[in-house]
């Protein structure tokens, strides 16, 4: 059945959120019609290589600079279109301001104002004869609240995908308020699903679905890796505390003391860049470690195919921030790379120690160094783990398979009519 899905994100396009871009493109390939609404523009000058191939219209909602009369018209139009829904939703935001408590940047009333802008576009689509069937939001904080309010205003079913900080750093009451009216909650790993199940009371909890971030198995495919050169390590991630790059640098210093014959290239940027470069220099790793900055996914795919080992050492921060399953781990494993990582978040659902990768305890520098040394000195082990890594991704992390499961939630088939004869 045709129909458009309202697809809400925090900012578009984000270089670090390849999983969202991949999902959009995979849904489009399946014929799903989306209308993308971004709370704000990302402001980034570098974008992923596939952004230009997205066919769905993209709307940016931050209209804080629009004239008061324009904002008033949005309220009046929504009130006239659905008086009861408008009044109930406005009253909800007025009476429960802590709907927007915790991690996030928008108040409940600000989220209501953004939902009115989405509602205006939904009503325009309907006036043109288009059917709008569903609202889906990525991230459990501001986007999910805007999505929930939009669904109430437009009388549409609603789902959202919860990821990491957006999930664990909002109050349980706020999470429950978003989950209770949802048709389903989606998340990327079993650890998150268990958290949602424990936090949201059973009588209010919709089905919780684990849908892994899929990767393009053709684009991220194995390469023939010849020996006889200085081993090449690659890491990719934002330079923020939860990615654990300080732990990685200290581990590499221990590896260097045993065998300095390796090179590590770190791709990504972030607020800790200067601090991490300073740490690298104090540890005497300038010959071994290079910070390459942020790059698009085509460059990352090429670097993964040319590497010998992928390493990422996430940790849980003091305020609870953590990864689910980092998408770049899946991409690296898809290229047949052996990985060294940690047990943070949902990583052990993807990487089984000694089977398809090596896993160290979170925040433990010495074990990370020992695992890296093991892989650096054992080419046969690298080959075996890399082959198993590719098999894991082929089995459980195919992009089109993940998009198919999500499509069934967003646009469930109409029940067959019973034939009475």
mmCIF file of C-alpha atoms in Angstrom:
data_model
loop_
_atom_site.group_PDB
_atom_site.id
_atom_site.type_symbol
_atom_site.label_atom_id
_atom_site.label_comp_id
_atom_site.label_asym_id
_atom_site.label_seq_id
_atom_site.Cartn_x
_atom_site.Cartn_y
_atom_site.Cartn_z
ATOM 1 C CA UNK A 1 0.000 0.000 0.000
ATOM 2 C CA UNK A 2 1.461 3.409 -0.917
ATOM 3 C CA UNK A 3 1.866 6.185 1.616
ATOM 4 C CA UNK A 4 4.506 8.518 2.923
ATOM 5 C CA UNK A 5 6.490 8.162 6.147
ATOM 6 C CA UNK A 6 7.480 11.253 8.132
ATOM 7 C CA UNK A 7 11.103 10.595 9.132
ATOM 8 C CA UNK A 8 12.486 12.803 11.913
ATOM 9 C CA UNK A 9 16.173 13.289 12.789
ATOM 10 C CA UNK A 10 18.060 15.634 15.052
ATOM 11 C CA UNK A 11 20.303 17.107 12.316
ATOM 12 C CA UNK A 12 20.892 16.410 8.656
ATOM 13 C CA UNK A 13 23.253 15.423 7.213
ATOM 14 C CA UNK A 14 25.683 14.238 9.900
ATOM 15 C CA UNK A 15 29.013 12.782 8.838
ATOM 16 C CA UNK A 16 29.135 10.503 11.877
ATOM 17 C CA UNK A 17 25.609 9.129 11.339
ATOM 18 C CA UNK A 18 26.191 6.916 8.322
ATOM 19 C CA UNK A 19 23.665 4.437 9.715
ATOM 20 C CA UNK A 20 20.852 6.954 9.185
ATOM 21 C CA UNK A 21 21.929 7.780 5.636
ATOM 22 C CA UNK A 22 22.290 4.064 4.865
ATOM 23 C CA UNK A 23 18.828 3.367 6.255
ATOM 24 C CA UNK A 24 17.232 6.173 4.239
ATOM 25 C CA UNK A 25 18.812 4.970 1.004
ATOM 26 C CA UNK A 26 17.892 1.338 1.690
ATOM 27 C CA UNK A 27 14.260 2.274 2.416
ATOM 28 C CA UNK A 28 14.155 4.317 -0.784
ATOM 29 C CA UNK A 29 15.438 1.328 -2.757
ATOM 30 C CA UNK A 30 12.524 -0.653 -1.362
ATOM 31 C CA UNK A 31 10.107 1.970 -2.656
ATOM 32 C CA UNK A 32 9.298 3.575 0.719
ATOM 33 C CA UNK A 33 8.363 7.236 0.277
ATOM 34 C CA UNK A 34 9.921 9.389 2.991
ATOM 35 C CA UNK A 35 9.719 13.029 3.951
ATOM 36 C CA UNK A 36 12.791 13.835 6.073
ATOM 37 C CA UNK A 37 12.448 16.459 8.783
ATOM 38 C CA UNK A 38 15.594 17.680 10.530
ATOM 39 C CA UNK A 39 15.264 19.678 13.729
ATOM 40 C CA UNK A 40 18.353 21.675 12.717
ATOM 41 C CA UNK A 41 20.870 21.704 9.891
ATOM 42 C CA UNK A 42 24.081 19.909 10.830
ATOM 43 C CA UNK A 43 26.255 22.867 9.891
ATOM 44 C CA UNK A 44 28.985 20.493 8.725
ATOM 45 C CA UNK A 45 30.890 21.366 5.569
ATOM 46 C CA UNK A 46 31.811 17.740 4.811
ATOM 47 C CA UNK A 47 29.000 15.336 3.983
ATOM 48 C CA UNK A 48 28.822 11.633 3.261
ATOM 49 C CA UNK A 49 29.244 10.619 -0.340
ATOM 50 C CA UNK A 50 25.686 9.283 -0.649
ATOM 51 C CA UNK A 51 23.796 12.360 0.571
ATOM 52 C CA UNK A 52 23.381 13.674 -2.968
ATOM 53 C CA UNK A 53 21.665 10.446 -4.007
ATOM 54 C CA UNK A 54 18.859 10.772 -1.452
ATOM 55 C CA UNK A 55 15.598 11.364 -3.332
ATOM 56 C CA UNK A 56 13.365 12.199 -0.372
ATOM 57 C CA UNK A 57 12.539 15.858 0.320
ATOM 58 C CA UNK A 58 14.374 17.290 3.337
ATOM 59 C CA UNK A 59 12.773 19.964 5.544
ATOM 60 C CA UNK A 60 14.635 21.914 8.238
ATOM 61 C CA UNK A 61 12.418 22.825 11.166
ATOM 62 C CA UNK A 62 14.342 25.462 13.097
ATOM 63 C CA UNK A 63 12.160 28.456 12.375
ATOM 64 C CA UNK A 64 13.071 30.438 15.482
ATOM 65 C CA UNK A 65 13.751 33.464 13.301
ATOM 66 C CA UNK A 66 10.367 33.406 11.563
ATOM 67 C CA UNK A 67 7.946 36.309 12.269
ATOM 68 C CA UNK A 68 5.513 35.871 15.191
ATOM 69 C CA UNK A 69 2.558 36.093 12.828
ATOM 70 C CA UNK A 70 3.873 33.098 10.841
ATOM 71 C CA UNK A 71 4.230 31.058 14.002
ATOM 72 C CA UNK A 72 0.724 32.075 15.083
ATOM 73 C CA UNK A 73 -0.668 30.852 11.756
ATOM 74 C CA UNK A 74 0.760 27.390 12.457
ATOM 75 C CA UNK A 75 -1.156 27.250 15.745
ATOM 76 C CA UNK A 76 -4.378 28.452 14.166
ATOM 77 C CA UNK A 77 -4.125 26.014 11.255
ATOM 78 C CA UNK A 78 -3.495 23.041 13.549
ATOM 79 C CA UNK A 79 -6.342 24.113 15.839
ATOM 80 C CA UNK A 80 -8.777 24.384 12.934
ATOM 81 C CA UNK A 81 -7.657 21.089 11.384
ATOM 82 C CA UNK A 82 -8.018 19.027 14.574
ATOM 83 C CA UNK A 83 -9.258 21.078 17.549
ATOM 84 C CA UNK A 84 -9.332 18.283 20.124
ATOM 85 C CA UNK A 85 -5.920 16.917 19.136
ATOM 86 C CA UNK A 86 -4.371 20.388 19.209
ATOM 87 C CA UNK A 87 -5.759 21.277 22.632
ATOM 88 C CA UNK A 88 -4.898 17.920 24.214
ATOM 89 C CA UNK A 89 -1.344 18.065 22.879
ATOM 90 C CA UNK A 90 -0.776 21.673 23.950
ATOM 91 C CA UNK A 91 -2.168 20.882 27.412
ATOM 92 C CA UNK A 92 0.191 17.898 27.674
ATOM 93 C CA UNK A 93 3.225 20.131 27.026
ATOM 94 C CA UNK A 94 2.021 22.826 29.407
ATOM 95 C CA UNK A 95 1.257 20.417 32.254
ATOM 96 C CA UNK A 96 4.298 18.158 31.786
ATOM 97 C CA UNK A 97 7.329 20.325 31.015
ATOM 98 C CA UNK A 98 9.639 17.531 32.181
ATOM 99 C CA UNK A 99 8.748 15.585 29.064
ATOM 100 C CA UNK A 100 11.878 17.256 27.703
ATOM 101 C CA UNK A 101 14.063 16.729 30.798
ATOM 102 C CA UNK A 102 17.544 15.259 30.572
ATOM 103 C CA UNK A 103 19.700 15.044 27.476
ATOM 104 C CA UNK A 104 18.371 17.325 24.757
ATOM 105 C CA UNK A 105 18.223 20.950 23.731
ATOM 106 C CA UNK A 106 14.512 21.710 23.354
ATOM 107 C CA UNK A 107 11.835 22.394 25.954
ATOM 108 C CA UNK A 108 8.494 20.617 25.714
ATOM 109 C CA UNK A 109 6.891 23.751 24.263
ATOM 110 C CA UNK A 110 9.735 24.130 21.763
ATOM 111 C CA UNK A 111 9.153 20.532 20.667
ATOM 112 C CA UNK A 112 5.456 21.373 20.324
ATOM 113 C CA UNK A 113 6.337 24.317 18.073
ATOM 114 C CA UNK A 114 8.524 22.067 15.900
ATOM 115 C CA UNK A 115 5.738 19.478 15.738
ATOM 116 C CA UNK A 116 3.410 22.191 14.455
ATOM 117 C CA UNK A 117 5.793 22.820 11.557
ATOM 118 C CA UNK A 118 5.770 19.114 10.672
ATOM 119 C CA UNK A 119 1.985 19.070 11.010
ATOM 120 C CA UNK A 120 1.712 21.965 8.583
ATOM 121 C CA UNK A 121 3.626 19.992 5.968
ATOM 122 C CA UNK A 122 1.565 16.863 6.636
ATOM 123 C CA UNK A 123 -1.600 18.875 6.043
ATOM 124 C CA UNK A 124 -0.155 20.249 2.790
ATOM 125 C CA UNK A 125 0.605 16.730 1.612
ATOM 126 C CA UNK A 126 -2.902 15.605 2.493
ATOM 127 C CA UNK A 127 -4.391 18.602 0.665
ATOM 128 C CA UNK A 128 -2.518 17.451 -2.461
ATOM 129 C CA UNK A 129 -4.103 14.036 -2.142
ATOM 130 C CA UNK A 130 -1.045 12.259 -0.691
ATOM 131 C CA UNK A 131 -1.548 9.710 2.039
ATOM 132 C CA UNK A 132 0.701 10.107 5.074
ATOM 133 C CA UNK A 133 0.787 6.869 7.009
ATOM 134 C CA UNK A 134 3.366 7.010 9.765
ATOM 135 C CA UNK A 135 5.791 9.091 11.874
ATOM 136 C CA UNK A 136 9.201 7.655 12.714
ATOM 137 C CA UNK A 137 11.925 9.421 14.714
ATOM 138 C CA UNK A 138 15.601 8.639 15.138
ATOM 139 C CA UNK A 139 16.865 9.144 18.711
ATOM 140 C CA UNK A 140 14.832 9.004 21.893
ATOM 141 C CA UNK A 141 15.425 12.579 23.050
ATOM 142 C CA UNK A 142 14.189 15.659 21.133
ATOM 143 C CA UNK A 143 13.345 13.916 17.810
ATOM 144 C CA UNK A 144 11.187 11.269 19.504
ATOM 145 C CA UNK A 145 9.315 13.888 21.497
ATOM 146 C CA UNK A 146 8.686 15.964 18.357
ATOM 147 C CA UNK A 147 7.601 12.777 16.592
ATOM 148 C CA UNK A 148 5.231 11.793 19.384
ATOM 149 C CA UNK A 149 3.622 15.251 19.411
ATOM 150 C CA UNK A 150 3.347 15.278 15.614
ATOM 151 C CA UNK A 151 1.651 11.885 15.674
ATOM 152 C CA UNK A 152 -0.891 13.182 18.195
ATOM 153 C CA UNK A 153 -1.577 16.322 16.163
ATOM 154 C CA UNK A 154 -1.877 14.431 12.878
ATOM 155 C CA UNK A 155 -3.556 11.321 14.322
ATOM 156 C CA UNK A 156 -0.905 8.997 12.930
ATOM 157 C CA UNK A 157 0.888 5.896 14.265
ATOM 158 C CA UNK A 158 4.350 6.522 15.645
ATOM 159 C CA UNK A 159 7.625 4.665 16.237
ATOM 160 C CA UNK A 160 11.131 5.723 17.205
ATOM 161 C CA UNK A 161 14.622 4.293 17.198
ATOM 162 C CA UNK A 162 16.703 4.654 20.381
ATOM 163 C CA UNK A 163 20.475 4.482 20.162
ATOM 164 C CA UNK A 164 22.834 5.399 23.017
ATOM 165 C CA UNK A 165 23.097 8.629 24.993
ATOM 166 C CA UNK A 166 19.674 9.688 23.785
ATOM 167 C CA UNK A 167 18.246 6.617 25.532
ATOM 168 C CA UNK A 168 20.126 6.404 28.834
ATOM 169 C CA UNK A 169 20.380 10.128 29.563
ATOM 170 C CA UNK A 170 16.695 11.018 29.563
ATOM 171 C CA UNK A 171 14.571 10.320 32.668
ATOM 172 C CA UNK A 172 12.654 7.058 32.731
ATOM 173 C CA UNK A 173 9.396 9.012 32.967
ATOM 174 C CA UNK A 174 10.258 10.894 29.769
ATOM 175 C CA UNK A 175 11.183 7.654 27.994
ATOM 176 C CA UNK A 176 7.939 6.055 29.135
ATOM 177 C CA UNK A 177 5.929 9.039 27.883
ATOM 178 C CA UNK A 178 7.420 8.575 24.418
ATOM 179 C CA UNK A 179 7.139 4.788 24.400
ATOM 180 C CA UNK A 180 3.575 4.429 25.693
ATOM 181 C CA UNK A 181 1.799 5.833 22.592
ATOM 182 C CA UNK A 182 4.268 4.253 20.140
ATOM 183 C CA UNK A 183 3.395 1.328 17.904
ATOM 184 C CA UNK A 184 6.904 -0.008 18.584
ATOM 185 C CA UNK A 185 10.341 1.027 19.801
ATOM 186 C CA UNK A 186 13.356 0.081 17.715
ATOM 187 C CA UNK A 187 16.938 -0.144 18.928
ATOM 188 C CA UNK A 188 20.253 -1.406 17.588
ATOM 189 C CA UNK A 189 21.302 -3.911 20.258
ATOM 190 C CA UNK A 190 19.985 -6.289 22.917
ATOM 191 C CA UNK A 191 21.563 -4.271 25.753
ATOM 192 C CA UNK A 192 19.400 -1.291 24.817
ATOM 193 C CA UNK A 193 16.343 -3.503 24.440
ATOM 194 C CA UNK A 194 16.889 -4.887 27.938
ATOM 195 C CA UNK A 195 17.209 -1.350 29.303
ATOM 196 C CA UNK A 196 13.935 -0.277 27.676
ATOM 197 C CA UNK A 197 12.173 -3.418 28.890
ATOM 198 C CA UNK A 198 13.328 -2.806 32.462
ATOM 199 C CA UNK A 199 12.607 0.930 32.428
ATOM 200 C CA UNK A 200 9.164 1.113 30.801
ATOM 201 C CA UNK A 201 6.349 -0.567 32.752
ATOM 202 C CA UNK A 202 4.949 -3.613 30.954
ATOM 203 C CA UNK A 203 1.412 -2.201 30.803
ATOM 204 C CA UNK A 204 2.706 0.846 28.897
ATOM 205 C CA UNK A 205 5.466 -0.762 26.868
ATOM 206 C CA UNK A 206 4.979 -1.414 23.142
ATOM 207 C CA UNK A 207 6.920 -4.165 21.356
ATOM 208 C CA UNK A 208 10.671 -3.531 21.403
ATOM 209 C CA UNK A 209 12.490 -4.587 18.233
ATOM 210 C CA UNK A 210 16.234 -5.028 17.831
ATOM 211 C CA UNK A 211 17.206 -4.135 14.268
ATOM 212 C CA UNK A 212 20.947 -3.987 13.761
ATOM 213 C CA UNK A 213 22.505 -1.224 11.714
ATOM 214 C CA UNK A 214 23.147 -2.873 8.388
ATOM 215 C CA UNK A 215 26.005 -2.189 5.992
ATOM 216 C CA UNK A 216 26.341 -2.396 2.239
ATOM 217 C CA UNK A 217 27.995 -5.784 1.769
ATOM 218 C CA UNK A 218 29.197 -4.879 -1.724
ATOM 219 C CA UNK A 219 30.701 -1.530 -0.849
ATOM 220 C CA UNK A 220 32.340 -2.904 2.286
ATOM 221 C CA UNK A 221 33.761 -6.117 0.879
ATOM 222 C CA UNK A 222 36.934 -8.059 1.708
ATOM 223 C CA UNK A 223 40.226 -7.275 -0.010
ATOM 224 C CA UNK A 224 43.283 -9.431 -0.573
ATOM 225 C CA UNK A 225 45.743 -8.434 2.135
ATOM 226 C CA UNK A 226 49.373 -9.162 1.283
ATOM 227 C CA UNK A 227 52.017 -9.504 3.957
ATOM 228 C CA UNK A 228 55.570 -8.222 3.994
ATOM 229 C CA UNK A 229 54.849 -4.631 5.013
ATOM 230 C CA UNK A 230 54.651 -2.710 8.255
ATOM 231 C CA UNK A 231 51.302 -3.718 9.819
ATOM 232 C CA UNK A 232 48.627 -1.053 9.397
ATOM 233 C CA UNK A 233 46.065 -0.376 12.116
ATOM 234 C CA UNK A 234 43.011 1.777 11.465
ATOM 235 C CA UNK A 235 40.504 3.316 13.857
ATOM 236 C CA UNK A 236 37.474 5.436 12.967
ATOM 237 C CA UNK A 237 35.310 7.433 15.342
ATOM 238 C CA UNK A 238 34.468 10.811 16.777
ATOM 239 C CA UNK A 239 37.145 12.139 19.101
ATOM 240 C CA UNK A 240 34.960 12.132 22.193
ATOM 241 C CA UNK A 241 35.397 10.492 25.584
ATOM 242 C CA UNK A 242 33.143 7.479 25.022
ATOM 243 C CA UNK A 243 35.256 6.308 22.055
ATOM 244 C CA UNK A 244 38.151 5.618 24.437
ATOM 245 C CA UNK A 245 40.968 7.027 22.329
ATOM 246 C CA UNK A 246 43.061 7.933 25.375
ATOM 247 C CA UNK A 247 42.964 4.240 26.347
ATOM 248 C CA UNK A 248 43.954 3.261 22.811
ATOM 249 C CA UNK A 249 46.945 5.626 22.745
ATOM 250 C CA UNK A 250 48.217 4.347 26.080
ATOM 251 C CA UNK A 251 47.812 0.771 24.841
ATOM 252 C CA UNK A 252 49.725 1.589 21.648
ATOM 253 C CA UNK A 253 52.562 2.985 23.762
ATOM 254 C CA UNK A 254 52.819 -0.401 25.500
ATOM 255 C CA UNK A 255 52.751 -2.173 22.122
ATOM 256 C CA UNK A 256 55.498 0.145 20.858
ATOM 257 C CA UNK A 257 57.707 -0.792 23.779
ATOM 258 C CA UNK A 258 57.508 -4.447 22.659
ATOM 259 C CA UNK A 259 57.541 -3.951 18.885
ATOM 260 C CA UNK A 260 57.556 -0.494 17.274
ATOM 261 C CA UNK A 261 56.988 -1.869 13.756
ATOM 262 C CA UNK A 262 53.373 -0.766 13.204
ATOM 263 C CA UNK A 263 51.453 2.290 12.013
ATOM 264 C CA UNK A 264 48.039 3.428 13.243
ATOM 265 C CA UNK A 265 45.813 5.924 11.452
ATOM 266 C CA UNK A 266 42.870 7.452 13.312
ATOM 267 C CA UNK A 267 40.032 8.926 11.236
ATOM 268 C CA UNK A 268 37.561 11.334 12.780
ATOM 269 C CA UNK A 269 37.363 14.683 14.490
ATOM 270 C CA UNK A 270 35.814 16.037 17.639
ATOM 271 C CA UNK A 271 36.328 18.196 20.720
ATOM 272 C CA UNK A 272 39.178 16.070 22.129
ATOM 273 C CA UNK A 273 41.380 16.291 19.031
ATOM 274 C CA UNK A 274 44.037 18.642 20.407
ATOM 275 C CA UNK A 275 44.069 16.861 23.768
ATOM 276 C CA UNK A 276 44.592 13.486 22.099
ATOM 277 C CA UNK A 277 47.326 14.792 19.797
ATOM 278 C CA UNK A 278 49.084 16.144 22.874
ATOM 279 C CA UNK A 279 48.785 12.776 24.615
ATOM 280 C CA UNK A 280 50.159 11.005 21.532
ATOM 281 C CA UNK A 281 53.179 13.307 21.526
ATOM 282 C CA UNK A 282 53.830 12.901 25.263
ATOM 283 C CA UNK A 283 53.722 9.121 24.810
ATOM 284 C CA UNK A 284 56.316 9.328 22.030
ATOM 285 C CA UNK A 285 54.000 7.920 19.356
ATOM 286 C CA UNK A 286 54.412 10.520 16.614
ATOM 287 C CA UNK A 287 56.171 7.990 14.375
ATOM 288 C CA UNK A 288 53.457 5.396 14.838
ATOM 289 C CA UNK A 289 50.138 7.279 15.102
ATOM 290 C CA UNK A 290 48.578 9.804 12.725
ATOM 291 C CA UNK A 291 45.317 11.683 13.196
ATOM 292 C CA UNK A 292 43.782 11.989 9.739
ATOM 293 C CA UNK A 293 40.681 14.057 10.469
ATOM 294 C CA UNK A 294 37.167 13.393 9.229
ATOM 295 C CA UNK A 295 36.557 11.778 5.831
ATOM 296 C CA UNK A 296 33.615 10.484 3.840
ATOM 297 C CA UNK A 297 32.609 6.852 3.709
ATOM 298 C CA UNK A 298 34.275 6.178 0.341
ATOM 299 C CA UNK A 299 37.667 7.063 1.825
ATOM 300 C CA UNK A 300 36.923 5.044 4.962
ATOM 301 C CA UNK A 301 35.957 1.980 2.903
ATOM 302 C CA UNK A 302 39.248 2.240 0.994
ATOM 303 C CA UNK A 303 41.255 2.589 4.218
ATOM 304 C CA UNK A 304 39.562 -0.456 5.743
ATOM 305 C CA UNK A 305 40.371 -2.562 2.683
ATOM 306 C CA UNK A 306 44.028 -1.504 2.885
ATOM 307 C CA UNK A 307 44.429 -2.110 6.644
ATOM 308 C CA UNK A 308 45.543 -5.201 8.540
ATOM 309 C CA UNK A 309 43.740 -4.606 11.850
ATOM 310 C CA UNK A 310 40.848 -2.438 12.974
ATOM 311 C CA UNK A 311 40.833 -1.173 16.554
ATOM 312 C CA UNK A 312 38.178 0.723 18.512
ATOM 313 C CA UNK A 313 38.178 0.863 22.318
ATOM 314 C CA UNK A 314 34.935 2.475 23.562
ATOM 315 C CA UNK A 315 34.212 3.014 27.235
ATOM 316 C CA UNK A 316 31.276 4.097 29.417
ATOM 317 C CA UNK A 317 31.707 7.686 30.583
ATOM 318 C CA UNK A 318 31.023 8.905 34.107
ATOM 319 C CA UNK A 319 27.684 10.396 33.003
ATOM 320 C CA UNK A 320 26.582 7.087 31.461
ATOM 321 C CA UNK A 321 27.216 7.884 27.807
ATOM 322 C CA UNK A 322 28.145 4.817 25.766
ATOM 323 C CA UNK A 323 27.935 3.248 22.337
ATOM 324 C CA UNK A 324 25.392 0.662 21.259
ATOM 325 C CA UNK A 325 27.071 -1.228 18.431
ATOM 326 C CA UNK A 326 29.334 1.217 16.568
ATOM 327 C CA UNK A 327 28.497 1.080 12.878
ATOM 328 C CA UNK A 328 32.142 1.333 11.887
ATOM 329 C CA UNK A 329 32.873 -1.951 13.670
ATOM 330 C CA UNK A 330 30.343 -3.635 11.405
ATOM 331 C CA UNK A 331 31.872 -1.949 8.350
ATOM 332 C CA UNK A 332 35.384 -3.067 9.316
ATOM 333 C CA UNK A 333 34.244 -6.644 9.873
ATOM 334 C CA UNK A 334 32.431 -6.601 6.529
ATOM 335 C CA UNK A 335 35.774 -5.943 4.823
ATOM 336 C CA UNK A 336 37.236 -9.032 6.500
ATOM 337 C CA UNK A 337 39.332 -7.108 8.997
ATOM 338 C CA UNK A 338 40.182 -8.655 12.359
ATOM 339 C CA UNK A 339 39.081 -6.283 15.113
ATOM 340 C CA UNK A 340 40.284 -5.442 18.596
ATOM 341 C CA UNK A 341 37.649 -3.718 20.698
ATOM 342 C CA UNK A 342 36.165 -3.536 24.202
ATOM 343 C CA UNK A 343 33.046 -4.841 25.903
ATOM 344 C CA UNK A 344 31.288 -1.466 26.167
ATOM 345 C CA UNK A 345 27.602 -1.144 25.273
ATOM 346 C CA UNK A 346 26.307 -3.816 22.917
ATOM 347 C CA UNK A 347 29.631 -4.642 21.263
ATOM 348 C CA UNK A 348 29.810 -8.231 22.523
ATOM 349 C CA UNK A 349 26.598 -8.968 20.617
ATOM 350 C CA UNK A 350 28.618 -8.375 17.456
ATOM 351 C CA UNK A 351 32.150 -9.423 18.429
ATOM 352 C CA UNK A 352 32.660 -12.772 20.155
ATOM 353 C CA UNK A 353 36.109 -12.932 21.687
ATOM 354 C CA UNK A 354 38.364 -15.419 19.938
ATOM 355 C CA UNK A 355 35.728 -16.283 17.323
ATOM 356 C CA UNK A 356 35.338 -13.254 15.057
ATOM 357 C CA UNK A 357 37.481 -10.688 16.878
ATOM 358 C CA UNK A 358 39.214 -9.919 20.158
ATOM 359 C CA UNK A 359 37.523 -8.136 23.063
ATOM 360 C CA UNK A 360 39.217 -6.487 26.037
ATOM 361 C CA UNK A 361 37.525 -5.290 29.233
ATOM 362 C CA UNK A 362 36.353 -1.696 28.972
ATOM 363 C CA UNK A 363 38.932 0.875 30.077
ATOM 364 C CA UNK A 364 41.721 -1.677 30.615
ATOM 365 C CA UNK A 365 44.840 -0.511 28.786
ATOM 366 C CA UNK A 366 47.075 -3.533 29.406
ATOM 367 C CA UNK A 367 44.640 -6.120 27.974
ATOM 368 C CA UNK A 368 44.051 -3.922 24.914
ATOM 369 C CA UNK A 369 47.816 -3.785 24.337
ATOM 370 C CA UNK A 370 48.170 -7.540 24.749
ATOM 371 C CA UNK A 371 45.424 -8.266 22.214
ATOM 372 C CA UNK A 372 46.940 -5.853 19.708
ATOM 373 C CA UNK A 373 50.358 -7.454 20.138
ATOM 374 C CA UNK A 374 48.830 -10.886 19.600
ATOM 375 C CA UNK A 375 47.274 -9.860 16.305
ATOM 376 C CA UNK A 376 50.322 -7.954 15.118
ATOM 377 C CA UNK A 377 52.483 -11.037 15.539
ATOM 378 C CA UNK A 378 50.053 -13.690 14.230
ATOM 379 C CA UNK A 379 49.053 -13.253 10.599
ATOM 380 C CA UNK A 380 47.225 -16.602 10.513
ATOM 381 C CA UNK A 381 45.009 -15.509 13.413
ATOM 382 C CA UNK A 382 44.277 -12.245 11.631
ATOM 383 C CA UNK A 383 43.099 -14.164 8.577
ATOM 384 C CA UNK A 384 40.904 -16.537 10.572
ATOM 385 C CA UNK A 385 39.234 -13.819 12.633
ATOM 386 C CA UNK A 386 38.737 -11.604 9.594
ATOM 387 C CA UNK A 387 37.002 -14.375 7.633
ATOM 388 C CA UNK A 388 34.706 -15.111 10.584
ATOM 389 C CA UNK A 389 33.986 -11.403 10.952
ATOM 390 C CA UNK A 390 32.768 -11.182 7.373
ATOM 391 C CA UNK A 391 30.539 -14.237 7.882
ATOM 392 C CA UNK A 392 28.974 -12.613 10.960
ATOM 393 C CA UNK A 393 28.087 -9.447 9.069
ATOM 394 C CA UNK A 394 26.707 -11.369 6.098
ATOM 395 C CA UNK A 395 24.478 -13.346 8.455
ATOM 396 C CA UNK A 396 23.116 -10.636 10.758
ATOM 397 C CA UNK A 397 23.973 -7.132 9.522
ATOM 398 C CA UNK A 398 22.857 -6.932 5.901
ATOM 399 C CA UNK A 399 21.583 -3.431 5.131
ATOM 400 C CA UNK A 400 18.695 -4.441 2.897
ATOM 401 C CA UNK A 401 17.521 -7.084 5.356
ATOM 402 C CA UNK A 402 17.469 -4.515 8.172
ATOM 403 C CA UNK A 403 15.551 -2.059 5.989
ATOM 404 C CA UNK A 404 13.001 -4.756 5.190
ATOM 405 C CA UNK A 405 12.336 -5.382 8.870
ATOM 406 C CA UNK A 406 11.949 -1.660 9.535
ATOM 407 C CA UNK A 407 9.599 -1.262 6.574
ATOM 408 C CA UNK A 408 7.297 -3.885 8.089
ATOM 409 C CA UNK A 409 7.033 -1.741 11.234
ATOM 410 C CA UNK A 410 6.560 1.558 9.415
ATOM 411 C CA UNK A 411 4.143 0.303 6.767
ATOM 412 C CA UNK A 412 2.590 -2.966 7.923
ATOM 413 C CA UNK A 413 0.541 -4.699 5.245
ATOM 414 C CA UNK A 414 -3.197 -4.297 5.502
ATOM 415 C CA UNK A 415 -4.936 -7.370 6.966
ATOM 416 C CA UNK A 416 -6.454 -9.611 4.349
ATOM 417 C CA UNK A 417 -10.199 -9.367 4.009
ATOM 418 C CA UNK A 418 -12.051 -12.442 5.084
ATOM 419 C CA UNK A 419 -14.031 -13.932 2.248
ATOM 420 C CA UNK A 420 -17.422 -15.167 3.324
ATOM 421 C CA UNK A 421 -18.818 -17.752 0.973
#
